[in-house]
XYZ file of C-alpha atoms in Angstrom:
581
model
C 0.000 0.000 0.000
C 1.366 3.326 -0.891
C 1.324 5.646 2.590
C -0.670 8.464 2.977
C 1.073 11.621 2.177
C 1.873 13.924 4.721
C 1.931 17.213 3.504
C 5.432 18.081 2.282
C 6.873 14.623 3.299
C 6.658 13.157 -0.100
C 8.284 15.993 -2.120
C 11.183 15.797 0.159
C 11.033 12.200 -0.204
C 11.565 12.589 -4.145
C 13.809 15.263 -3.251
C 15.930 12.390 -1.061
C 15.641 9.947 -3.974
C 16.538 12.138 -6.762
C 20.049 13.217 -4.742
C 20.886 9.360 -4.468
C 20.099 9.128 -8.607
C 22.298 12.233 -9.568
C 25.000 11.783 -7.415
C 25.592 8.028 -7.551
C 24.567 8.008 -11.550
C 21.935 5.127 -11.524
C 18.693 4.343 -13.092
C 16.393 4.071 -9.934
C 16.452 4.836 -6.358
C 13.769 3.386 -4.085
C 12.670 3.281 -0.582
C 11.240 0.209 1.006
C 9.513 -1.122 3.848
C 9.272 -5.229 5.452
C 6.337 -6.114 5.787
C 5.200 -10.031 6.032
C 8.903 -11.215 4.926
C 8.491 -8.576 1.400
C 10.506 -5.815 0.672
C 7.728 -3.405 -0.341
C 8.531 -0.099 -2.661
C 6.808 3.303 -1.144
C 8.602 5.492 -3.481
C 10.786 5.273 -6.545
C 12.280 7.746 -8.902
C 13.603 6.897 -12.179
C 13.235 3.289 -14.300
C 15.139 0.224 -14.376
C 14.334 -1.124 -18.243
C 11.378 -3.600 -18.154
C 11.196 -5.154 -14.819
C 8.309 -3.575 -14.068
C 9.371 -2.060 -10.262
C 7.483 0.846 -9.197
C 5.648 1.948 -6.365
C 3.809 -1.196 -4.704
C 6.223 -3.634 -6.316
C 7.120 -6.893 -3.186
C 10.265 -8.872 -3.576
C 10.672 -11.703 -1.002
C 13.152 -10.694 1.292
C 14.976 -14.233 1.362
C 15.749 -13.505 -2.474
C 16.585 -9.876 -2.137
C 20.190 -8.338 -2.137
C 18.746 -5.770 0.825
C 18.251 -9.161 3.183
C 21.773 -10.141 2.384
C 23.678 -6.764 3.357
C 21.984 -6.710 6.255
C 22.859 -9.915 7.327
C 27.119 -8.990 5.831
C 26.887 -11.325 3.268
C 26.832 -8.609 0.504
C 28.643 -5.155 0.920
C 26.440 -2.079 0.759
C 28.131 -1.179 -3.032
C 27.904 -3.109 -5.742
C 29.800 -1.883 -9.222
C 29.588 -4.913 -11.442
C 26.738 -7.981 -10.315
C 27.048 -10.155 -13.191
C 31.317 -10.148 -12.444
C 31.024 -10.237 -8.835
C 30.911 -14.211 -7.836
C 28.552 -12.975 -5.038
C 25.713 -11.672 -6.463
C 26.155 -12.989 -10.495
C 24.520 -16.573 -9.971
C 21.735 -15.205 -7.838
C 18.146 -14.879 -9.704
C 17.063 -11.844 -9.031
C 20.158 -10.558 -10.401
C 19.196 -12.017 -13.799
C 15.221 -11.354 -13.301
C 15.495 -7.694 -12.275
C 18.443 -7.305 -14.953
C 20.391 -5.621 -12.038
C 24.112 -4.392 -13.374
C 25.132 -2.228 -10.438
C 23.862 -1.843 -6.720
C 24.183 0.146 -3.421
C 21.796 0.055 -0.307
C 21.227 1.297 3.109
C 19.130 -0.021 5.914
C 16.598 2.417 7.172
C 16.074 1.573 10.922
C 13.251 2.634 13.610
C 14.406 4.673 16.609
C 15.296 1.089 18.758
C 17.940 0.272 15.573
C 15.764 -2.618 14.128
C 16.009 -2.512 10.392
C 12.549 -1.111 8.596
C 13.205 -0.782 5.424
C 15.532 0.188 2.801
C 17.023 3.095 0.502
C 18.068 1.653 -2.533
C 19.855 2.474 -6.318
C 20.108 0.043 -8.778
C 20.807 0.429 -13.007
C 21.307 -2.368 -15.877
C 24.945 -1.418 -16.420
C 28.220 -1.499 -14.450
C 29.176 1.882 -12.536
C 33.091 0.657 -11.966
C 33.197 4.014 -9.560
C 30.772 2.881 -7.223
C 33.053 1.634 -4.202
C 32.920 1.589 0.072
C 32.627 5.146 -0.052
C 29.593 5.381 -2.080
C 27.874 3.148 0.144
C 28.914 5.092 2.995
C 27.168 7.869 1.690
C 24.137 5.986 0.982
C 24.585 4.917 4.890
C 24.775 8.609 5.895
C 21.715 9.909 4.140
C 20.015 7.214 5.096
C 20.602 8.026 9.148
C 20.356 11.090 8.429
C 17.086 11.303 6.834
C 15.535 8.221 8.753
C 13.719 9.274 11.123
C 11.571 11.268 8.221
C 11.288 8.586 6.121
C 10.226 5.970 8.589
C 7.712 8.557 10.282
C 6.657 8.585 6.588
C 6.254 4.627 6.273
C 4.261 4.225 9.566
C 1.333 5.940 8.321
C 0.292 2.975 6.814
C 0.367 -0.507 6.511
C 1.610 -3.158 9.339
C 3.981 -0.397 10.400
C 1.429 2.324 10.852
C -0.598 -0.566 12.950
C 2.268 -1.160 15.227
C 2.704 2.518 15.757
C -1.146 3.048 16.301
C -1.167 -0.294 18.940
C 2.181 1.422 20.631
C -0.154 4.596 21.423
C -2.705 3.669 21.909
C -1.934 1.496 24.779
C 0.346 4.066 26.004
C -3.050 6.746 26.034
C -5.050 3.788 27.796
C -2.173 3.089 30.204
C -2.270 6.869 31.109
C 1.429 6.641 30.607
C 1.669 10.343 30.330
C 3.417 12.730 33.541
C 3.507 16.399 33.157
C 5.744 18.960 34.200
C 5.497 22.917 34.561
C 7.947 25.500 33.193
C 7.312 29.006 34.662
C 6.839 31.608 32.729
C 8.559 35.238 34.825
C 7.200 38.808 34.214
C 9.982 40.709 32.969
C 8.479 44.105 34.029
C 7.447 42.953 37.432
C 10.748 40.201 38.570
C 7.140 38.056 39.777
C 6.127 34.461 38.552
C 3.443 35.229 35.854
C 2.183 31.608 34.800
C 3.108 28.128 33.938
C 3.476 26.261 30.653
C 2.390 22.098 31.345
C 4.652 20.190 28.930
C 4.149 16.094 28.893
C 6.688 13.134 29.553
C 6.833 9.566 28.830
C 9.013 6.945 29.471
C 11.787 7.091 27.128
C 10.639 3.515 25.667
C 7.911 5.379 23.719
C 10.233 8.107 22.797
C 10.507 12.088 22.982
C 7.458 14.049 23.300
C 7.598 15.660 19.877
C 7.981 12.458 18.156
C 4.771 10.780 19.796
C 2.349 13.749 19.235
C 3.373 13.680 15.505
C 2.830 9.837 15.299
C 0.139 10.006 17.446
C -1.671 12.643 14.816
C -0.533 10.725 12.062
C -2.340 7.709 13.286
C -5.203 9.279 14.328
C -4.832 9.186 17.894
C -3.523 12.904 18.022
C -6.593 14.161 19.454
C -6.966 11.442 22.081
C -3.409 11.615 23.491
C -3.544 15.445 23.933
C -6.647 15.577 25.384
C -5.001 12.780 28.037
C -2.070 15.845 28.260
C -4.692 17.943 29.150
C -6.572 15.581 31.815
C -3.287 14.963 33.488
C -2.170 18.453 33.784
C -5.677 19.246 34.602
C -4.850 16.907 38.223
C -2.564 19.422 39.149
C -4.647 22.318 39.155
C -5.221 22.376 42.679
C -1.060 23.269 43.659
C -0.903 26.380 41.161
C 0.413 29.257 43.223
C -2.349 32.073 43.155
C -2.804 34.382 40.483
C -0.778 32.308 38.445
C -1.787 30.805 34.433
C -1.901 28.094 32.640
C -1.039 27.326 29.432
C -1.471 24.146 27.854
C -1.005 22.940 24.057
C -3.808 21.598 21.650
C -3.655 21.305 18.133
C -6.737 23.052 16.161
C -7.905 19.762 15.576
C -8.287 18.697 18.977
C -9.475 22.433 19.918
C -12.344 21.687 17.733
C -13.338 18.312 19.134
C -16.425 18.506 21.254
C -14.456 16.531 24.106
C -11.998 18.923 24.213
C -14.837 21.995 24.642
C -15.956 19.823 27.763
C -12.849 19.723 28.586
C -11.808 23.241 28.843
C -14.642 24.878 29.799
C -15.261 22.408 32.839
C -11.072 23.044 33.382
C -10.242 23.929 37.059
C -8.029 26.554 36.586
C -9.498 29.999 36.509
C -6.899 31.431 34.467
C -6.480 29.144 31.368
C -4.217 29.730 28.317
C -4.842 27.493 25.008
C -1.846 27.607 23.045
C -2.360 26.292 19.213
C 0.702 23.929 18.304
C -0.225 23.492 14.685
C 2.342 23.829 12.031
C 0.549 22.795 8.858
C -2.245 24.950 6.767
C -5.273 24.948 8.413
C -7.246 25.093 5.450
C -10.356 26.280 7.106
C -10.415 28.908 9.713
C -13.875 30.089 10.216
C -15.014 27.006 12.723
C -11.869 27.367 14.419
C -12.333 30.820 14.839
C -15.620 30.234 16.027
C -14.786 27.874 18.490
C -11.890 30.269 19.691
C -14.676 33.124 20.116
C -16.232 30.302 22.658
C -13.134 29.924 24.932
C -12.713 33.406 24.849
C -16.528 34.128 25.911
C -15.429 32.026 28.928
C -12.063 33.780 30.130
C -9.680 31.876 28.463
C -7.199 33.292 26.741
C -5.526 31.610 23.243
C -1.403 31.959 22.329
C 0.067 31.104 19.232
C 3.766 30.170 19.066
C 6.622 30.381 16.478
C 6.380 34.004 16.103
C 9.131 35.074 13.459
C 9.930 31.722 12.440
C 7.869 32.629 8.669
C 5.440 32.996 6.680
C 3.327 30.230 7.413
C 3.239 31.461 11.535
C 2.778 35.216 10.247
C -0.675 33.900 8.753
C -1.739 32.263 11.892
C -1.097 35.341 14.037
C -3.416 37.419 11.704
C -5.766 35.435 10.829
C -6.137 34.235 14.904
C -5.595 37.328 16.746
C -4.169 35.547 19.950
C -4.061 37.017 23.371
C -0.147 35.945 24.319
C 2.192 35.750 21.106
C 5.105 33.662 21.803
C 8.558 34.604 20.154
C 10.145 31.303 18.615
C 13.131 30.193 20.007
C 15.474 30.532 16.811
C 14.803 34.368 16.896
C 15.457 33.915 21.067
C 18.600 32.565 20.777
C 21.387 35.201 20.669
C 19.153 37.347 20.171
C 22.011 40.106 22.224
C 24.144 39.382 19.644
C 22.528 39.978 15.718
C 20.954 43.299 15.130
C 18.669 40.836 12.660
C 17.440 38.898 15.320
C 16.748 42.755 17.581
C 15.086 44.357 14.629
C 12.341 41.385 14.453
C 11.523 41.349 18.415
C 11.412 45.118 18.314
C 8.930 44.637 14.953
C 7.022 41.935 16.721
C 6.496 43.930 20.530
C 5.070 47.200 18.320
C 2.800 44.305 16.545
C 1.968 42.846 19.521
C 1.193 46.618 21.429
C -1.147 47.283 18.392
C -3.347 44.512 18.901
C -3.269 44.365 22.464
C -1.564 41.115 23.220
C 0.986 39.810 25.345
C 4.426 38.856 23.532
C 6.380 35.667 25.458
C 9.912 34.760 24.558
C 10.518 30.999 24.772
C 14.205 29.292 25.060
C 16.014 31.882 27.300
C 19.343 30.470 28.559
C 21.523 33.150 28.863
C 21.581 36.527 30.850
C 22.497 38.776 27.836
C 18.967 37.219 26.066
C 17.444 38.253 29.247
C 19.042 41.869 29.076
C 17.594 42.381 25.376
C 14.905 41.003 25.457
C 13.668 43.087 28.366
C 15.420 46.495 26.642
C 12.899 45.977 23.573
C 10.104 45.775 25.642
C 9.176 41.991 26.004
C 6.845 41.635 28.843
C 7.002 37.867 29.388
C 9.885 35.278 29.470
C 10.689 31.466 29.848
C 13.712 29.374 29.456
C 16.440 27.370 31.047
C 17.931 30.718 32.803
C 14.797 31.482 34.402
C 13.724 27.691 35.137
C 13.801 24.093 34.072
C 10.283 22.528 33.599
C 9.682 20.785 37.293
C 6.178 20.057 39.639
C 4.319 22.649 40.924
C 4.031 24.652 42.772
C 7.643 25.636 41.272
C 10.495 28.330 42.548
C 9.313 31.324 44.408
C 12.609 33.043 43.107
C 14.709 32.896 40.054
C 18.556 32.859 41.756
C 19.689 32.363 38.041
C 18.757 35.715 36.578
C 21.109 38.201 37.507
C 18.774 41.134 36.703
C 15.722 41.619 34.524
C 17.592 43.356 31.479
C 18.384 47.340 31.761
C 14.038 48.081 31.677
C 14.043 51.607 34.311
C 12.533 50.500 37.325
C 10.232 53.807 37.441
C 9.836 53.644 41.085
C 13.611 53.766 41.316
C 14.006 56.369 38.244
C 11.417 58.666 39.915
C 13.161 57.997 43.221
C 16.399 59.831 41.422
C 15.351 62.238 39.563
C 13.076 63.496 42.810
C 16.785 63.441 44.122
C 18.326 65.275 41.667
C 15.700 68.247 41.491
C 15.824 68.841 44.943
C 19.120 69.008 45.633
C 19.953 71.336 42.259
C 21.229 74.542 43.206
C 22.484 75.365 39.408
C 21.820 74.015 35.928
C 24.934 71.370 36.595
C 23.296 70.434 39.411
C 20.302 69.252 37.834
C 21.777 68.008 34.356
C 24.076 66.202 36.023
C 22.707 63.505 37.383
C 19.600 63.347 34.911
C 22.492 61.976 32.596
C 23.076 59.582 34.947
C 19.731 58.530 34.861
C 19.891 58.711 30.962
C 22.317 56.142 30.653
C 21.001 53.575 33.223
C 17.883 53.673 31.137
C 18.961 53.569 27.763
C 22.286 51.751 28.105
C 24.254 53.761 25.897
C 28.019 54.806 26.256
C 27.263 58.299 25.998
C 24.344 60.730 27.463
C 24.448 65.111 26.719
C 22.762 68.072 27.000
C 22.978 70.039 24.096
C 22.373 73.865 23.142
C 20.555 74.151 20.025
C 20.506 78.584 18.469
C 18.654 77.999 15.548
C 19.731 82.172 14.927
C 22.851 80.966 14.819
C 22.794 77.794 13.098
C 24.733 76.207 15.867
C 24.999 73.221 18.486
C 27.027 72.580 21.510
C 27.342 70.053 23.990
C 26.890 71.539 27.441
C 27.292 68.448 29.926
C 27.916 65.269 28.772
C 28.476 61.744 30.626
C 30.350 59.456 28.640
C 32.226 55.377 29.649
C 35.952 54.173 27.852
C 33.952 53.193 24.203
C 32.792 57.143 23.568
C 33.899 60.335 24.205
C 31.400 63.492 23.418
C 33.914 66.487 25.000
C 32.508 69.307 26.136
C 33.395 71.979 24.495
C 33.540 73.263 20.470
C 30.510 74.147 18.454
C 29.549 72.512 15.495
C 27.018 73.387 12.612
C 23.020 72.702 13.736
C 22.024 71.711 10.229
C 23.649 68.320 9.358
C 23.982 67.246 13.066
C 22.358 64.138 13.912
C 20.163 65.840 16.312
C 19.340 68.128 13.516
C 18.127 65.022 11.397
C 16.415 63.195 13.850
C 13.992 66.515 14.118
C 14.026 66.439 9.537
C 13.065 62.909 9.960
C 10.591 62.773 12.657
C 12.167 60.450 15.254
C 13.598 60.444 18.395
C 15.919 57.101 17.921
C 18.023 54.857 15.524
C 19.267 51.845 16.092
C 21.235 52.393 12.306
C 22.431 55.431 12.338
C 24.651 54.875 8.928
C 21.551 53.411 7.451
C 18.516 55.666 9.068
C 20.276 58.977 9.791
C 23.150 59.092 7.426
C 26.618 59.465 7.818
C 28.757 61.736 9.107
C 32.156 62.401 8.919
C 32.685 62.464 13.119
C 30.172 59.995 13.715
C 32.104 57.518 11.183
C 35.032 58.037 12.662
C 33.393 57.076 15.877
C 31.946 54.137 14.682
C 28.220 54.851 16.256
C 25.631 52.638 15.365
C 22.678 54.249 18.065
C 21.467 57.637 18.909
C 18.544 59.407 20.606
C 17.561 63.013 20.782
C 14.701 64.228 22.403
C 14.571 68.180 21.773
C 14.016 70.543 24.719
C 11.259 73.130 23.983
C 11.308 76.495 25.733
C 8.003 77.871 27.220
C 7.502 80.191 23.638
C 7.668 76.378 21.999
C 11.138 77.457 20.200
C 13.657 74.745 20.186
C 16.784 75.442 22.730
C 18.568 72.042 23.195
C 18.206 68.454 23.027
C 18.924 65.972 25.403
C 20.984 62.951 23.587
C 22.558 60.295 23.488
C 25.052 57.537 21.539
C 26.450 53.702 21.333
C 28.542 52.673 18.573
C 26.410 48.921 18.322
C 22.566 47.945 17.843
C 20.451 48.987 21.005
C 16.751 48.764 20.588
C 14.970 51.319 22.910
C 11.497 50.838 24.332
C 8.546 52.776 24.798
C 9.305 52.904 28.111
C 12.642 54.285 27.529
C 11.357 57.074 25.441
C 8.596 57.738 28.161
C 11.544 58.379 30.966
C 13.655 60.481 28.327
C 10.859 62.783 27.072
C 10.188 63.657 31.076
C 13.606 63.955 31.526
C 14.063 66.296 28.683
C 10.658 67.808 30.341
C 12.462 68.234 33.671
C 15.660 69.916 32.478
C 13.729 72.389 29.981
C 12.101 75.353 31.173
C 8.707 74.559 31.336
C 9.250 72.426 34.507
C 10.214 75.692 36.260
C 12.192 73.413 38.884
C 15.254 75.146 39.232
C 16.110 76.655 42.123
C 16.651 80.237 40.717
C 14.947 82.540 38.413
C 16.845 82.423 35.655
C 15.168 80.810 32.821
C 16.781 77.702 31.539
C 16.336 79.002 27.796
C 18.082 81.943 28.591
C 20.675 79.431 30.559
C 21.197 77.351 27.557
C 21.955 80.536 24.678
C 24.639 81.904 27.032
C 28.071 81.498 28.062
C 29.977 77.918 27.108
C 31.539 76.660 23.926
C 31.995 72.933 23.463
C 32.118 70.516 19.979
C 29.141 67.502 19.156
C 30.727 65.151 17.174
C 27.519 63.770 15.960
């Protein structure tokens, strides 16, 4: 029987068997399964004269070259049958007019042989040698896995898979772990995220939902995921989530609406695993509607990871968007990577939902992610999936990224404004505060006369990496200040790209930059409070909230200073300095 196509597995399939044909120079390549002492062809490419071997074609096994290199009595390359006084007297040399053969066993995850991948042609190929077969051997482990997943959707290998779960689902041989999920804006536990076990005889999770779906039995083993993580309800730690996974197919089953409505957790998160087409969304959508109606929220992961997860997001509108773990992953390291979360929290933002990194393991992921403005995090740094009620701290996160704590920024400036006796008193330290929220090397004030045409650093606070002296004046027009205002913004995370070169800012090698202008009472421009890193940082809103009030505090308007000179008048007078921006 030729097995069902899964969709996608069969082109790569070809794909496989097409490689094996071109590289190796034969006539046909084939895969094949054992069933009932046959070898059975699923798939074949190419045409091996008259024979007649095609999809569905059974050899007995006993009579087949594949029985005999498994068993070492044949190597895995043949170049010349008929000359080769091991395989020329054999009849299924003469009957399948094979000239040339090399073959791999395909073998199920305990190492017991399955099936085989296969090229024969009519002629002799003299260059076919040990190292041909051992590249038949390689693709074939390589690609196993696949291909027998492929095979066991039908036939006696699909029932052995099928009898495999679905005594494990009537067993109940399912336990379930809970990875907490921390609030990157809070340092609190937010939720937990119930993941399923088995015993390693049935193999890893991943591997037995697929099967199991593949089977039919999908449904029915992750609604017994469900039921089991269900028993735990009772030792969540309050106010806490949970999330569990369903597939849209089992979402739309009537025993899973049962199910989740009846579930004993007040705060319930659904999160869609699905990662084929759904080809249909309209019930689905209406069955989400349902869940929602009752509190309970939906996620959808795989964010970033393309196209295909891009379309779910729209078309689903989830609650809790979670940020695939290839975009996670040094994420502190590849602008790329920084650009896409910063793209993904405005998307989020827009439609109100909550955006969840997965696969956090190091500190500097941690740092990023919460700079950009993720809200919600999970990972091996933070936790490792255990029983409930889990840790009530997280000793392995050093801090929760550089995001202000605004109690603590509030706490500072307060300081700051009442102890300022001059305008260095009060710029000061608001640079201070500048930097810890922003991260970069440099924070200044700068003194903007448009009369003039002319811009000078006042005060500036810079580390080792940049230096912005206090000191010369340079031309207003052409600054990057100056183009920030042209263009509309307040940041750039590519200045080269966004903002343009300039001849002091390439030598300095920057690659960030804020400026939030300072507005005098009369609404004229009289400075800008700014700020530089020469590599990618990614600010927040957040960020920009506590530099626009800072900029607020040190302009005029604020009328916090402890004198009565205006801080307009403070700015246009007295000073000279050079902005190498």
């Amino acid at each position: 029987m030729t097995p069902v196509d899964v969709p996608g597995r069969r082109a790569r399939i070809d794909t496989v068997l097409d490689i094996v044909r071109d590289h190796l120079g034969m006539d046909i390549a084939w895969i094949s399964e054992f069933a009932d002492g046959h070898q059975v062809l699923l798939a074949t490419r190419g045409e091996l004269g008259d024979t007649g071997l095609g999809v569905g074609s059974r050899e007995p096994l006993d009579s087949a070259y594949c029985s005999q290199v498994l068993g070492g009595l044949l190597p895995p390359a043949i170049p010349d049958t008929r000359n080769d006084p091991r395989t020329r007297d054999l009849p299924t040399t003469t009957r399948l007019q094979i000239g040339s053969y090399v073959g791999a066993p395909l073998r199920d995850r305990d190492g017991s042989p399955v099936g085989m991948l296969c090229a024969l042609s009519t002629g002799p190929k003299p260059g076919l040698d040990a190292g041909e077969g051992r590249f038949l051997q390689l693709l074939a482990g390589l690609l196993g896995t696949d291909i027998v997943r492929w095979m066991a959707v039908d036939g006696p290998a699909r029932e052995r898979t099928r009898a495999r779960i679905q005594r494990m689902i009537s067993t109940r041989a399912l336990d379930t772990v809970f990875q907490p999920v921390l609030d990157l804006r809070t340092g609190r536990l937010s939720g937990y995220e119930a993941l399923s076990r088995f015993d390693p005889e049935y193999g890893t999770p991943g591997r037995l939902f697929t099967e199991a779906a593949e089977v039919d039995l999908g449904v029915e083993l992750e609604l017994l995921a469900v039921e089991r993580a269900f028993e735990h309800a009772g030792e969540l730690p309050p106010d806490c989530w949970l999330s569990i996974n369903l597939a849209p197919a089992s979402v739309l089953s009537p025993a899973a609406r049962d199910l989740l409505l009846a579930a004993p957790c007040p705060r319930l998160v659904v999160e869609l695993t699905e990662h084929i087409e759904i080809p249909d969304y309209a019930p689905l959508l209406e069955r989400l509607d349902e869940l929602r109606r009752h509190g309970i929220r939906i996620a959808v992961d795989d964010a970033g990871a393309g196209y295909a997860s891009l379309r779910h997001i729209l078309q689903l509108r989830p609650d809790v968007i979670k940020i695939d773990i290839a975009i996670t992953q040094n994420v502190h390291a590849d602008p790329v990577r920084q650009a896409l979360t910063h793209s993904l929290v405005s998307f989020a933002d827009s439609i109100g939902a909550t955006l969840l990194a997965e696969g956090v393991e190091q500190q500097a992921e941690l740092d990023t992610l919460a700079r950009i403005g993720v809200e919600l995090a999970q990972g091996y740094l933070i936790a490792k999936p255990g029983t409930l009620p889990g840790p009530v701290s997280f000793p392995a996160v050093g801090r929760l990224g550089r995001r202000p704590d605004i109690a603590a920024v509030l706490g500072r400036v307060a300081g700051a404004v009442s102890g300022a006796v001059d305008e260095e008193s009060l710029v000061r330290p608001l640079l201070e505060v500048a930097a810890e929220v922003t991260g970069m090397d440099s924070t200044y004030l700068a003194a903007v006369d448009v009369d003039a045409g002319t811009i000078e650093v006042r005060y500036a606070r810079n580390t080792g990496r940049l230096d912005v002296p206090e000191g010369l004046v340079r031309p207003w027009e052409g600054s990057l200040c100056h183009r920030c205002q042209v263009r509309g913004t307040l940041w750039s995370a590519d200045v080269p790209a966004e903002l343009g070169e300039s001849p002091l800012s390439a030598a300095m090698g920057l690659r960030t930059f804020f400026s939030v202008p300072i507005i005098s009472r009369g609404g004229r421009l009289v400075g800008s409070l700014a700020g530089a890193a020469p590599d990618t940082r990614f600010l927040g809103e957040s960020d920009l909230l506590t530099l626009r009030m800072l900029a607020y505090l040190i302009g005029p308007g604020a009328r916090l200073l402890r004198r009565s000179v205006p801080l307009d008048a403070l700015l246009t007078t007295g000073g000279s300095g050079v902005i190498p921006v």
